[in-house]
PDB file of C-alpha atoms in Angstrom:
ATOM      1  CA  UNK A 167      33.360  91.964  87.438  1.00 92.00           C
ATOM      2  CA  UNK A 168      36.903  91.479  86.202  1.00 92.00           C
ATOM      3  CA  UNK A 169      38.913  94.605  87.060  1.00 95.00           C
ATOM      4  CA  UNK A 170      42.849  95.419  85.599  1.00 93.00           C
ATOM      5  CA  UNK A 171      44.249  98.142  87.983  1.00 93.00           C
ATOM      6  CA  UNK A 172      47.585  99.566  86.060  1.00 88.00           C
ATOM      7  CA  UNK A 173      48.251 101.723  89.941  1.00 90.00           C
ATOM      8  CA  UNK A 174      49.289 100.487  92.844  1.00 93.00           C
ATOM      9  CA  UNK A 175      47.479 103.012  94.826  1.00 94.00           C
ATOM     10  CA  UNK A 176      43.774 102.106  92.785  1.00 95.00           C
ATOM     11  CA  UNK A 177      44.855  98.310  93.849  1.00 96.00           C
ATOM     12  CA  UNK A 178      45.515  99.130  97.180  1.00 97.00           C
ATOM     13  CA  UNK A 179      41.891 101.104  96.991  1.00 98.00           C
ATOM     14  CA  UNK A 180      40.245  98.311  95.354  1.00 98.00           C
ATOM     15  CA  UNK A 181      41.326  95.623  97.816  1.00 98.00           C
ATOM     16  CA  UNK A 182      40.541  97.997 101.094  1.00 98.00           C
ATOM     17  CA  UNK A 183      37.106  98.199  99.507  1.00 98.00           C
ATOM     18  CA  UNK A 184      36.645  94.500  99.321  1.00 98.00           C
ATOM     19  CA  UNK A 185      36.991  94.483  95.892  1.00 98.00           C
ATOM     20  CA  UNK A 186      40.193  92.733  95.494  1.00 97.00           C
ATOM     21  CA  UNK A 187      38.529  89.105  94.190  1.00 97.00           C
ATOM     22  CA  UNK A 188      37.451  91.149  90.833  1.00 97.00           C
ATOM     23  CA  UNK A 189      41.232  92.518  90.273  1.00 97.00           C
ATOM     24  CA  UNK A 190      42.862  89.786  87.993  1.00 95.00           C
ATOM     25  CA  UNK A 191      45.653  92.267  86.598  1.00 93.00           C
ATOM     26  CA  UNK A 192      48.241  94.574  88.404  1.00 94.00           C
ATOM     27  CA  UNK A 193      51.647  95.875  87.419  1.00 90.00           C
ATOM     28  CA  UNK A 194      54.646  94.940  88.607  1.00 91.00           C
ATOM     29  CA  UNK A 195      54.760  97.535  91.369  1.00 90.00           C
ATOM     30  CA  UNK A 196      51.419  96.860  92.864  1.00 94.00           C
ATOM     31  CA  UNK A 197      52.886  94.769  96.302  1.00 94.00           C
ATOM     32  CA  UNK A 198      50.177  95.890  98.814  1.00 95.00           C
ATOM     33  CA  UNK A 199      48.517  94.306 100.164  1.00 96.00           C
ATOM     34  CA  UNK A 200      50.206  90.880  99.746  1.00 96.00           C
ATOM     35  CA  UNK A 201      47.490  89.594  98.201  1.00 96.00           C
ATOM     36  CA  UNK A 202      47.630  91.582  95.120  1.00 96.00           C
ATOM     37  CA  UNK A 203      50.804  90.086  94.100  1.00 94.00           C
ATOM     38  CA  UNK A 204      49.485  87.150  93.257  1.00 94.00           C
ATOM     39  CA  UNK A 205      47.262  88.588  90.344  1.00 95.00           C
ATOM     40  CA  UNK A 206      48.882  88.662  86.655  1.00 93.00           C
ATOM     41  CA  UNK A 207      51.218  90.938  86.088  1.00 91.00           C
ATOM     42  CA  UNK A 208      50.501  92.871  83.093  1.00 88.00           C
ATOM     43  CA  UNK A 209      52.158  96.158  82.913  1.00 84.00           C
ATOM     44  CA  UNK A 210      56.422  96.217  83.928  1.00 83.00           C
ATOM     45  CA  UNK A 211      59.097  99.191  83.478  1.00 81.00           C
ATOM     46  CA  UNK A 212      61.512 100.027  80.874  1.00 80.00           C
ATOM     47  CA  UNK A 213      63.770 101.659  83.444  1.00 82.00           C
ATOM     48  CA  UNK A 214      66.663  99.192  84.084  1.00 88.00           C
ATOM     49  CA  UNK A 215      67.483  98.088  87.489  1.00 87.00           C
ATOM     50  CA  UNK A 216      70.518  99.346  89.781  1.00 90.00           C
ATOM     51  CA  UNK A 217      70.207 102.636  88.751  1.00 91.00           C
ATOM     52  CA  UNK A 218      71.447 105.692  90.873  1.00 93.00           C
ATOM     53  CA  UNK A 219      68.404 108.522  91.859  1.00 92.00           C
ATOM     54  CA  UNK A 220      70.982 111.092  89.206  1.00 93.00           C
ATOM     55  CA  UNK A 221      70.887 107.757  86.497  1.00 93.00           C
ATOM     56  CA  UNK A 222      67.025 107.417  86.978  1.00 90.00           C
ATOM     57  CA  UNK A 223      66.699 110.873  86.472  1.00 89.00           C
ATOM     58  CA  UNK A 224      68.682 111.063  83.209  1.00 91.00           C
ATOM     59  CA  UNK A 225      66.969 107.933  82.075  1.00 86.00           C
ATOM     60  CA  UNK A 226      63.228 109.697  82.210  1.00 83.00           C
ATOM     61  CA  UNK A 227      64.566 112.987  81.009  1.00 84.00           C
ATOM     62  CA  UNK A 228      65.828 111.429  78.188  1.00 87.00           C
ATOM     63  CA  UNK A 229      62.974 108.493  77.050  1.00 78.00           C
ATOM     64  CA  UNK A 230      60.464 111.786  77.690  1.00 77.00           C
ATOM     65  CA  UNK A 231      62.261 113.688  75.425  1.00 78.00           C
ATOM     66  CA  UNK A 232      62.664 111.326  72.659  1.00 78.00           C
ATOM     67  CA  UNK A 233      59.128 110.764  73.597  1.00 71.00           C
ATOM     68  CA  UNK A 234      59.301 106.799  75.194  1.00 72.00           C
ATOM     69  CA  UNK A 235      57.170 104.958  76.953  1.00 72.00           C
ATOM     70  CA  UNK A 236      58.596 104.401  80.369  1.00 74.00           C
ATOM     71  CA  UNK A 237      56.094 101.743  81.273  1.00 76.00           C
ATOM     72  CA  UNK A 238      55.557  98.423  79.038  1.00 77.00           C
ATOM     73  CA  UNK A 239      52.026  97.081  78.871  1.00 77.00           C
ATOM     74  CA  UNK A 240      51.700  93.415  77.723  1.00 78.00           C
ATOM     75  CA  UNK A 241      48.789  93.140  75.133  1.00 74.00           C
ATOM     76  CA  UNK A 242      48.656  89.212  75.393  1.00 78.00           C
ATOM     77  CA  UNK A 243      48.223  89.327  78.756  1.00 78.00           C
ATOM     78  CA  UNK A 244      45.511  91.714  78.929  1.00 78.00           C
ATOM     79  CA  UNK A 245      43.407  90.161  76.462  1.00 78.00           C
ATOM     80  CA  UNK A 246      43.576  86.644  78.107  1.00 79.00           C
ATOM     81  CA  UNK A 247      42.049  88.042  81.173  1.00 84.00           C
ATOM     82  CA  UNK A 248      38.645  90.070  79.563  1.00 85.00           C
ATOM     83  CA  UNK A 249      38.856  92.512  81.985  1.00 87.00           C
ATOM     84  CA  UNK A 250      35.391  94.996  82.208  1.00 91.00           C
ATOM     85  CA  UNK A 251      37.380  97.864  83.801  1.00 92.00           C
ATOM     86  CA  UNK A 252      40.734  98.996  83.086  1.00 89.00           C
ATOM     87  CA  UNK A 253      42.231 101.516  85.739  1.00 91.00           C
ATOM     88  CA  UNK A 254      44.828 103.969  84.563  1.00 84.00           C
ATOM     89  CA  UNK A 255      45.999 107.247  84.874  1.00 76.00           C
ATOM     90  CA  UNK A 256      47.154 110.468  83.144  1.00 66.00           C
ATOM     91  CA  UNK A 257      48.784 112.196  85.585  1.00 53.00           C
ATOM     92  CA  UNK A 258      52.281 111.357  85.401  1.00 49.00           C
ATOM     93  CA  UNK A 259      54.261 109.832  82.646  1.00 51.00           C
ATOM     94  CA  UNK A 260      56.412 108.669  84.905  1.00 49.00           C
ATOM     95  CA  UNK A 261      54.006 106.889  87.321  1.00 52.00           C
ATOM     96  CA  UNK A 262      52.257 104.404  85.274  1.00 51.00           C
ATOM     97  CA  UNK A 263      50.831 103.116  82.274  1.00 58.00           C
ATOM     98  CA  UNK A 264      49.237 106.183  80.250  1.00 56.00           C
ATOM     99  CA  UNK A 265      45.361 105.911  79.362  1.00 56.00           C
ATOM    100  CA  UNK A 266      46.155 106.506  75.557  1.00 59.00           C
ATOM    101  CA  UNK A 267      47.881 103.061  75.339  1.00 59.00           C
ATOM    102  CA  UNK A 268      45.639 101.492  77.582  1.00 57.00           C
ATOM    103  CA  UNK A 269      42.792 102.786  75.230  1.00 59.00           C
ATOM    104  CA  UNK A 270      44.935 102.166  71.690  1.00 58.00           C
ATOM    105  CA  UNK A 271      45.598  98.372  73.493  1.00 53.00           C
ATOM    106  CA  UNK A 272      42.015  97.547  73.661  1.00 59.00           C
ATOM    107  CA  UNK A 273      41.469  98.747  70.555  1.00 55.00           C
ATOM    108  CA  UNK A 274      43.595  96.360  69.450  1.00 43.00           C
ATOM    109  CA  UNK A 275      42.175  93.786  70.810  1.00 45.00           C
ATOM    110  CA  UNK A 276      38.964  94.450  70.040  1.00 51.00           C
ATOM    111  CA  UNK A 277      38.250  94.439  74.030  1.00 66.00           C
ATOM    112  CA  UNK A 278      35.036  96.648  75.198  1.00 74.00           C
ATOM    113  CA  UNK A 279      36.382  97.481  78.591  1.00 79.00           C
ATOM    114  CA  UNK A 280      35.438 100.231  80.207  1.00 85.00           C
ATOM    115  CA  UNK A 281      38.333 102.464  81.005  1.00 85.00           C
ATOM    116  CA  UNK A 282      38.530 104.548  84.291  1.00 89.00           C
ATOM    117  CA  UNK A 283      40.924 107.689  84.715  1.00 86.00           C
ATOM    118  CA  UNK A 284      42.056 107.777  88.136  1.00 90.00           C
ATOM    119  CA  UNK A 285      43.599 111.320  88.508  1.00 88.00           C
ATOM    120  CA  UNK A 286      44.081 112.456  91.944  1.00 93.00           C
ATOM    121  CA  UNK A 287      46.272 115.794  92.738  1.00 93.00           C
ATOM    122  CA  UNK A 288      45.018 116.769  96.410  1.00 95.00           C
ATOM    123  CA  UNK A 289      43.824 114.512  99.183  1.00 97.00           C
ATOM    124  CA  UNK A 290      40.481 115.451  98.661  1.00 96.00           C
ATOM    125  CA  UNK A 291      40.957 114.155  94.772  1.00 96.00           C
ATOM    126  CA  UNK A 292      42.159 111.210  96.312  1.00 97.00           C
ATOM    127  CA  UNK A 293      39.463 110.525  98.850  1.00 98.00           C
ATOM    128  CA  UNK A 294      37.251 110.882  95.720  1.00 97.00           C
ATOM    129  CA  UNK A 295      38.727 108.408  94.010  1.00 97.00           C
ATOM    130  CA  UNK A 296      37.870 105.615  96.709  1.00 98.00           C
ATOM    131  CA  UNK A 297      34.330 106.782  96.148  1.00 98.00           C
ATOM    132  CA  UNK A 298      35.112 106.388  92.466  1.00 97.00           C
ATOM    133  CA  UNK A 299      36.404 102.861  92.618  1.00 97.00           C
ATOM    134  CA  UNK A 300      33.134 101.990  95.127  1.00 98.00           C
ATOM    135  CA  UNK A 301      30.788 103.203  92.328  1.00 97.00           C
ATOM    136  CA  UNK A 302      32.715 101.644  89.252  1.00 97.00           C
ATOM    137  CA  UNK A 303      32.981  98.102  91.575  1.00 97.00           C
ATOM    138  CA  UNK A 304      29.763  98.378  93.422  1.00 97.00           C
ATOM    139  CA  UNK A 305      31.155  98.662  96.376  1.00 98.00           C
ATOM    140  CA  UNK A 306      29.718 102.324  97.453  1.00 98.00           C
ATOM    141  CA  UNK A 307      29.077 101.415 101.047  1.00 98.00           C
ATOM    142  CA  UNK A 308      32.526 100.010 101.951  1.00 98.00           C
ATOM    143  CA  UNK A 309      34.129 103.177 100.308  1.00 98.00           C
ATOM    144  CA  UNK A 310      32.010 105.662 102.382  1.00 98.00           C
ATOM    145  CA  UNK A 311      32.907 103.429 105.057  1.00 98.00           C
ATOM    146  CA  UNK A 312      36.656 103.720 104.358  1.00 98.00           C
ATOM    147  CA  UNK A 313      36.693 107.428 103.650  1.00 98.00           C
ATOM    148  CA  UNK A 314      35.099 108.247 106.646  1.00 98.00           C
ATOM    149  CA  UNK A 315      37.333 106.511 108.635  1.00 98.00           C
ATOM    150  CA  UNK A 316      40.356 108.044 107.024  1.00 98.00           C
ATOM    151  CA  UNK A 317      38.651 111.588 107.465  1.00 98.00           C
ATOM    152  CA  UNK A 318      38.293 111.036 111.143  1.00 98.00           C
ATOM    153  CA  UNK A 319      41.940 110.017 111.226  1.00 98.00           C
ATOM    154  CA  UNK A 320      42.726 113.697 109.820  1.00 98.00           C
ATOM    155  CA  UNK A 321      40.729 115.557 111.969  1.00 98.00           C
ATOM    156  CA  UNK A 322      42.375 114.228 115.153  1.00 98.00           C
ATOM    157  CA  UNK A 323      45.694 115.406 113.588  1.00 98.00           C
ATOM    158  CA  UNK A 324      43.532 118.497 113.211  1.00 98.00           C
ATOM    159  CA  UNK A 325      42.759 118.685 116.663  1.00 98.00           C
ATOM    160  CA  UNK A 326      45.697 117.658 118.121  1.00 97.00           C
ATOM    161  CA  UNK A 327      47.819 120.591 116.013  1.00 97.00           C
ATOM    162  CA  UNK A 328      45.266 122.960 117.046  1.00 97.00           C
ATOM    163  CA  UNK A 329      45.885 122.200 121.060  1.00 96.00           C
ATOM    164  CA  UNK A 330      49.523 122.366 120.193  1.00 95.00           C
ATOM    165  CA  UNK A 331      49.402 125.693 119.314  1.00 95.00           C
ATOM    166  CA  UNK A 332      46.641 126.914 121.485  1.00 95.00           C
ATOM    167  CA  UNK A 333      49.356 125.715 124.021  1.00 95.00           C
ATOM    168  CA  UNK A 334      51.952 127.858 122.460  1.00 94.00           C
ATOM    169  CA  UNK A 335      53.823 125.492 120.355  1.00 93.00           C
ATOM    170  CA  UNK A 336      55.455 127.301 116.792  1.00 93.00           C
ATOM    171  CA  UNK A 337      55.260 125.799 113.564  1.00 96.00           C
ATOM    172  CA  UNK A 338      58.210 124.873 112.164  1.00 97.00           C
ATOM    173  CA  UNK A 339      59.609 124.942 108.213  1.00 97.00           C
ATOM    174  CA  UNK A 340      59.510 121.408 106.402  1.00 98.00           C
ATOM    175  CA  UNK A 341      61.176 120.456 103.825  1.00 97.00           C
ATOM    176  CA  UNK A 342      60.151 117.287 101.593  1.00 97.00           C
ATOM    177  CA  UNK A 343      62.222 115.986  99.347  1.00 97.00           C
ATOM    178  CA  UNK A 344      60.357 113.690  96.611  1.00 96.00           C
ATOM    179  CA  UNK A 345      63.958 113.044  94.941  1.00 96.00           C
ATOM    180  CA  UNK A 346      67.390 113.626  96.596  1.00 95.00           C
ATOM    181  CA  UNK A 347      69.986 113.717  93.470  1.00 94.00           C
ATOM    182  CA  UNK A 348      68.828 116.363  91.534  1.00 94.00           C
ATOM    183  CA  UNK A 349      66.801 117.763  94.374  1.00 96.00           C
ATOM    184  CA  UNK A 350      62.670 117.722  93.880  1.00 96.00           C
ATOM    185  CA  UNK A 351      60.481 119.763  95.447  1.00 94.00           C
ATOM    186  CA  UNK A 352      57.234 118.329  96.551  1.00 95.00           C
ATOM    187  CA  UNK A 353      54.057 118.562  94.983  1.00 94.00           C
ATOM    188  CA  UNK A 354      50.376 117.187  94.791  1.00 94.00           C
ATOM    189  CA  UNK A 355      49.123 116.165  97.998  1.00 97.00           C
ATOM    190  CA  UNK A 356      52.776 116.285  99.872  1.00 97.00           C
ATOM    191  CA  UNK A 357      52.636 120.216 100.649  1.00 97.00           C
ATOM    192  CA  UNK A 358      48.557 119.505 101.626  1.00 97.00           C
ATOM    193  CA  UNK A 359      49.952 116.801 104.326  1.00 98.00           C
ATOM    194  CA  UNK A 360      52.634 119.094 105.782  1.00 98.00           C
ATOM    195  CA  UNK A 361      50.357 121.602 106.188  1.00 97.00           C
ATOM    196  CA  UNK A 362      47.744 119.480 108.107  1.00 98.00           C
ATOM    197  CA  UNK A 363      51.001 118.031 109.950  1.00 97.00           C
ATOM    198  CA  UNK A 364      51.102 121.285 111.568  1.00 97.00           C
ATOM    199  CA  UNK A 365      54.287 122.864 109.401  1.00 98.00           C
ATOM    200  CA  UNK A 366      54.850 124.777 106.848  1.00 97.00           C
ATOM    201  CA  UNK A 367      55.867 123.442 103.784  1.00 97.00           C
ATOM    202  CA  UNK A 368      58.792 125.745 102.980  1.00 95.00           C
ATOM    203  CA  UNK A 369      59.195 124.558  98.784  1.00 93.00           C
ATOM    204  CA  UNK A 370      56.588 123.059  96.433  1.00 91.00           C
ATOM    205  CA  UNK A 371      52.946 123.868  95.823  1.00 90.00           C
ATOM    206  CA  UNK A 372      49.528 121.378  96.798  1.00 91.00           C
ATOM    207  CA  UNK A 373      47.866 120.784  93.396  1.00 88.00           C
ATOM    208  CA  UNK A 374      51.151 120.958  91.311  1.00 89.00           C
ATOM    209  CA  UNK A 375      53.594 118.771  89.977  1.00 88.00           C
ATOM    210  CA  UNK A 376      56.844 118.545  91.785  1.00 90.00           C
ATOM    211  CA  UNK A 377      59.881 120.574  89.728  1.00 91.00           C
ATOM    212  CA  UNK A 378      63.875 120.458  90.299  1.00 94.00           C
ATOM    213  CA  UNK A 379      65.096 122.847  92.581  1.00 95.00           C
ATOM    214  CA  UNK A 380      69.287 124.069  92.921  1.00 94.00           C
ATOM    215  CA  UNK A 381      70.828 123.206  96.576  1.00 95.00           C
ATOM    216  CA  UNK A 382      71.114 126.786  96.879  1.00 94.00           C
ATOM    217  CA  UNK A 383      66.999 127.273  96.672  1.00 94.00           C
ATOM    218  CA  UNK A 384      66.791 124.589  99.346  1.00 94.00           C
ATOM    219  CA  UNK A 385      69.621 126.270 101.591  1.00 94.00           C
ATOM    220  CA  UNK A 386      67.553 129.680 101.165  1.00 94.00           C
ATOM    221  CA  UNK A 387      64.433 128.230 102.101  1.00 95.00           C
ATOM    222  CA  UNK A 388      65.990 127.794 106.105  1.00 95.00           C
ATOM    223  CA  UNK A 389      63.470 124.737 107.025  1.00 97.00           C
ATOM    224  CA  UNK A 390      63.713 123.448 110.646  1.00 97.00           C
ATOM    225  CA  UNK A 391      63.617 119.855 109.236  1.00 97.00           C
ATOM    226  CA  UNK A 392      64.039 117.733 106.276  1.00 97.00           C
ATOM    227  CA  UNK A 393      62.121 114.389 105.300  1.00 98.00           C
ATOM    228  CA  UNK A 394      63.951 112.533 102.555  1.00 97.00           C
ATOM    229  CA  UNK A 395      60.771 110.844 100.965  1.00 97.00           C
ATOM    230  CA  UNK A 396      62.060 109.717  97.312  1.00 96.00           C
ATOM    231  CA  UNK A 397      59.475 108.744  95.111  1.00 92.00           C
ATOM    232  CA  UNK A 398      59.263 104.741  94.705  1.00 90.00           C
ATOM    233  CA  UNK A 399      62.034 104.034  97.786  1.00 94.00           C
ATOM    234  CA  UNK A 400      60.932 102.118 100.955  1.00 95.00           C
ATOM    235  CA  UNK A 401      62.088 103.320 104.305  1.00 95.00           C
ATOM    236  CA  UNK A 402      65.044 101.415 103.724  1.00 95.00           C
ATOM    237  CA  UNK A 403      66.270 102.638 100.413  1.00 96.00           C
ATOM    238  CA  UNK A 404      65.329 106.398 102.017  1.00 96.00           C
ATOM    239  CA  UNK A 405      67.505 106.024 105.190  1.00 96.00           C
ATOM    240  CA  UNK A 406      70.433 105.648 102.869  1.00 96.00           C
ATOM    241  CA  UNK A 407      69.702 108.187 100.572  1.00 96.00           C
ATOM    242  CA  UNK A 408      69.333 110.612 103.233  1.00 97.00           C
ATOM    243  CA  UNK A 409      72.151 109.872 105.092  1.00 96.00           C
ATOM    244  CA  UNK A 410      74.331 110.385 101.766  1.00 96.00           C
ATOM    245  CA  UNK A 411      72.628 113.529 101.761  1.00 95.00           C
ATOM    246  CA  UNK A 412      73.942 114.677 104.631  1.00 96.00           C
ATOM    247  CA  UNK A 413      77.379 113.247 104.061  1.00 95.00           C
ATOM    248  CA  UNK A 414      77.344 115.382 100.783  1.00 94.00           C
ATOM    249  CA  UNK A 415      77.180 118.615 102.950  1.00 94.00           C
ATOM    250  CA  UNK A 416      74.355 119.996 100.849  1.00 94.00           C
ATOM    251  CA  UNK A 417      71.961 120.355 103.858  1.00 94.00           C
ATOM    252  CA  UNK A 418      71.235 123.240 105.805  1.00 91.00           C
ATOM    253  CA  UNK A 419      73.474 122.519 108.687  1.00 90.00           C
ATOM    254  CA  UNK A 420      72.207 121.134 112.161  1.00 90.00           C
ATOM    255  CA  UNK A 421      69.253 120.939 111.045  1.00 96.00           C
ATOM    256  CA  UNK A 422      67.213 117.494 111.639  1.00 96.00           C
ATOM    257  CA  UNK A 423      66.404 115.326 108.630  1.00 97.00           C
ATOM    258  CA  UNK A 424      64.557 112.246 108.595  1.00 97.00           C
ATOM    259  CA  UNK A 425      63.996 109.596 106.195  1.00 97.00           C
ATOM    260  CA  UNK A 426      60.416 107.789 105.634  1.00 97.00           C
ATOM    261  CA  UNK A 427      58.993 104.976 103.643  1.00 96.00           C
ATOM    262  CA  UNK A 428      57.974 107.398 100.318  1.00 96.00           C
ATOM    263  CA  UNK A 429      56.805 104.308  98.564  1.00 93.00           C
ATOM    264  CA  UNK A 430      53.664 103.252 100.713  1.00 94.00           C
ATOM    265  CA  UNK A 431      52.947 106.766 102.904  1.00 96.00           C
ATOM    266  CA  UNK A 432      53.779 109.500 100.232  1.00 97.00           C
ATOM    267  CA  UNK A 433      53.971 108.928  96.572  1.00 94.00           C
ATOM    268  CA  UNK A 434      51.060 106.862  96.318  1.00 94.00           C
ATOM    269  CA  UNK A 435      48.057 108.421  96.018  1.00 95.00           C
ATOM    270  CA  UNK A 436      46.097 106.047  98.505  1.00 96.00           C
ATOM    271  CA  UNK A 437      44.888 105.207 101.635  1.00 97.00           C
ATOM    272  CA  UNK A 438      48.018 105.334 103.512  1.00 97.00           C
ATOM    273  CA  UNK A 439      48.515 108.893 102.619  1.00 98.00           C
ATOM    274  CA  UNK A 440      47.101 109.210 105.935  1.00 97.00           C
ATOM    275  CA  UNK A 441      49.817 106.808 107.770  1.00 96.00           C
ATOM    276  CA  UNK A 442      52.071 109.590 105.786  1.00 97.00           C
ATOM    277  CA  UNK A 443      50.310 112.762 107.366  1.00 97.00           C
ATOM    278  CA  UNK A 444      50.040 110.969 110.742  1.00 97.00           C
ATOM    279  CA  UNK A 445      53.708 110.486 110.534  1.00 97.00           C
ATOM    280  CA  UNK A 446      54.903 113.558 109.719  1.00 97.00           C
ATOM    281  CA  UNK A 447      52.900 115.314 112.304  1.00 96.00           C
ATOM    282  CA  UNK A 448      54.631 112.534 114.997  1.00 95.00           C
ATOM    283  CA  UNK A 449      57.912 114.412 113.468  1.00 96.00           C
ATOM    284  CA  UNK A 450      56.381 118.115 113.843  1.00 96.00           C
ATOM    285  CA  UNK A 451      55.136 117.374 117.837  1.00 93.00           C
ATOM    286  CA  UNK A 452      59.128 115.605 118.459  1.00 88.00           C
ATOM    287  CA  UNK A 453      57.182 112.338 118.980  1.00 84.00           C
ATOM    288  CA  UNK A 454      58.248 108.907 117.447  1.00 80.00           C
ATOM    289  CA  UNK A 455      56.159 107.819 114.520  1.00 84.00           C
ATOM    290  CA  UNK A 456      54.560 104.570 114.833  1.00 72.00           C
ATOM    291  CA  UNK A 457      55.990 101.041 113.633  1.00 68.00           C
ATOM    292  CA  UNK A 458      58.496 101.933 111.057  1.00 74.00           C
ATOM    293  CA  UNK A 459      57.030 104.524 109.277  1.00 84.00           C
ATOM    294  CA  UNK A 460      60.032 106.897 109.776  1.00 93.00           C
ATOM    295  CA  UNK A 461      63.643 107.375 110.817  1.00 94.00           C
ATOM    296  CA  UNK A 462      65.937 110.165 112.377  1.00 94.00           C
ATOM    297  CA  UNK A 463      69.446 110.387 110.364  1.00 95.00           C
ATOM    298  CA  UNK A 464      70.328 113.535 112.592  1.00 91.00           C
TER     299      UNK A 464
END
């Protein structure tokens, strides 16, 4: 099978299923694991680079109203690899490659490859789609194996916030930020992995999309800590976003924020959502997450 994934989280699935000899096509974003970066690239961005979070944001509003593509999908070079599944998404404009030009491309080329919607909005959805992938790949047994594994790594953050509070311990009010400058609330699966982190997810709603929110509706929402996880930005590119964001003074005051790696843990609808929850609930029990996963700015 010859497989085009147009997501970096479905190639990150595909290849953790021990399907990653059948990828031959990823987009330009699709860096984990290592190995995928060495397939063809076939889908890139028409968002231009250096860009500010405000200048990115103005950039999407306005190709989404004049009703742009924000994601390029080369033609040639999907019809030189005669792929057999295509995996896309409708979810989010601003994500990825939508299924109506992946569908209108193969049209065009007169290509019969199967195309597969990968759709995800809570971590069960996303858990599904592993099981997805295993079917469409035929590699069923190494995705049970794989979602089982990443259940069991939830259920021992489970466990571990149920002794917390059995022992007493309070829950305190997150905040996630999915954008810093205009402020976005969190949506999807983000308010889903506070919860399980053992908070409460003070702005957003699990299933939904995330939506702009004034400083003043993230002052009034009095969380006990902030995570600055930007959608697309490494740990890196975080820390300084959040530490502008509290030199801007826009921050409830005193209160801790912390910066983590959005772009492998939190935006991506994969397997390392869990290295996300597992995180966050080091940040919730005053523990240090693991490796470099996270970092305090105050």
């Amino acid at each position: 099978m010859r497989v085009v994934s147009l997501l970096p989280s479905t190639t990150e699935i595909l290849f953790a299923i021990g399907a990653g000899d059948d990828v031959v096509g990823v987009t330009f974003e699709c860096d984990h694991p290592v190995e995928a970066r060495e397939r063809r690239i076939v889908s890139t961005s028409a968002l231009p680079e250096g860009l500010s979070p405000r200048e990115i944001d103005a950039f999407v509003r306005a190709a989404r109203h004049a009703g742009e593509d924000l994601y390029r999908l080369d033609a040639g070079a999907l019809e030189g690899l005669d792929a057999d599944l295509v995996v896309t998404q409708d979810l989010c404009a601003v994500c990825a490659v939508d299924v109506s030009v992946v569908q209108d491309a193969l049209s065009h080329l007169g290509t019969r490859a199967e195309v597969l919607t990968i759709d995800p909005h809570t971590l069960a959805e996303v858990l599904g789609s592993v099981l997805t992938l295993g079917r469409a790949t035929g590699r069923e047994a190494p995705a049970e194996a794989l979602v089982q594994r990443l259940e069991e790594r939830l259920q021992r953050v489970r466990d571990e916030v149920a002794e917390r509070r059995r022992a007493g311990a309070r829950t305190p009010r997150m905040l996630v930020l999915e954008w810093t400058d205009p402020a976005f609330t969190p949506g999807h699966w983000v308010p889903e992995m506070v919860e399980l982190a053992g908070a409460t997810c003070t702005l957003g709603q699990a299933g939904a999309t995330s939506v702009r929110a004034d400083w003043s509706q993230v002052r009034a929402s009095a969380p006990d800590v902030v995570v600055c996880a930007p959608c697309g930005y490494d740990l890196p590119a975080a820390l300084e976003l959040a530490r502008e964001l509290v030199g801007s003074g826009e921050l409830p005051p005193d209160v801790p924020v912390w910066a983590v790696d959005a772009n492998a843990s939190f935006a991506r609808p994969g397997p390392r959502l869990v290295d996300g929850v597992e995180t966050l609930a080091a940040i919730v029990a005053g523990a240090d997450p693991h490796g470099n996963a996270a970092c305090r700015v105050r």
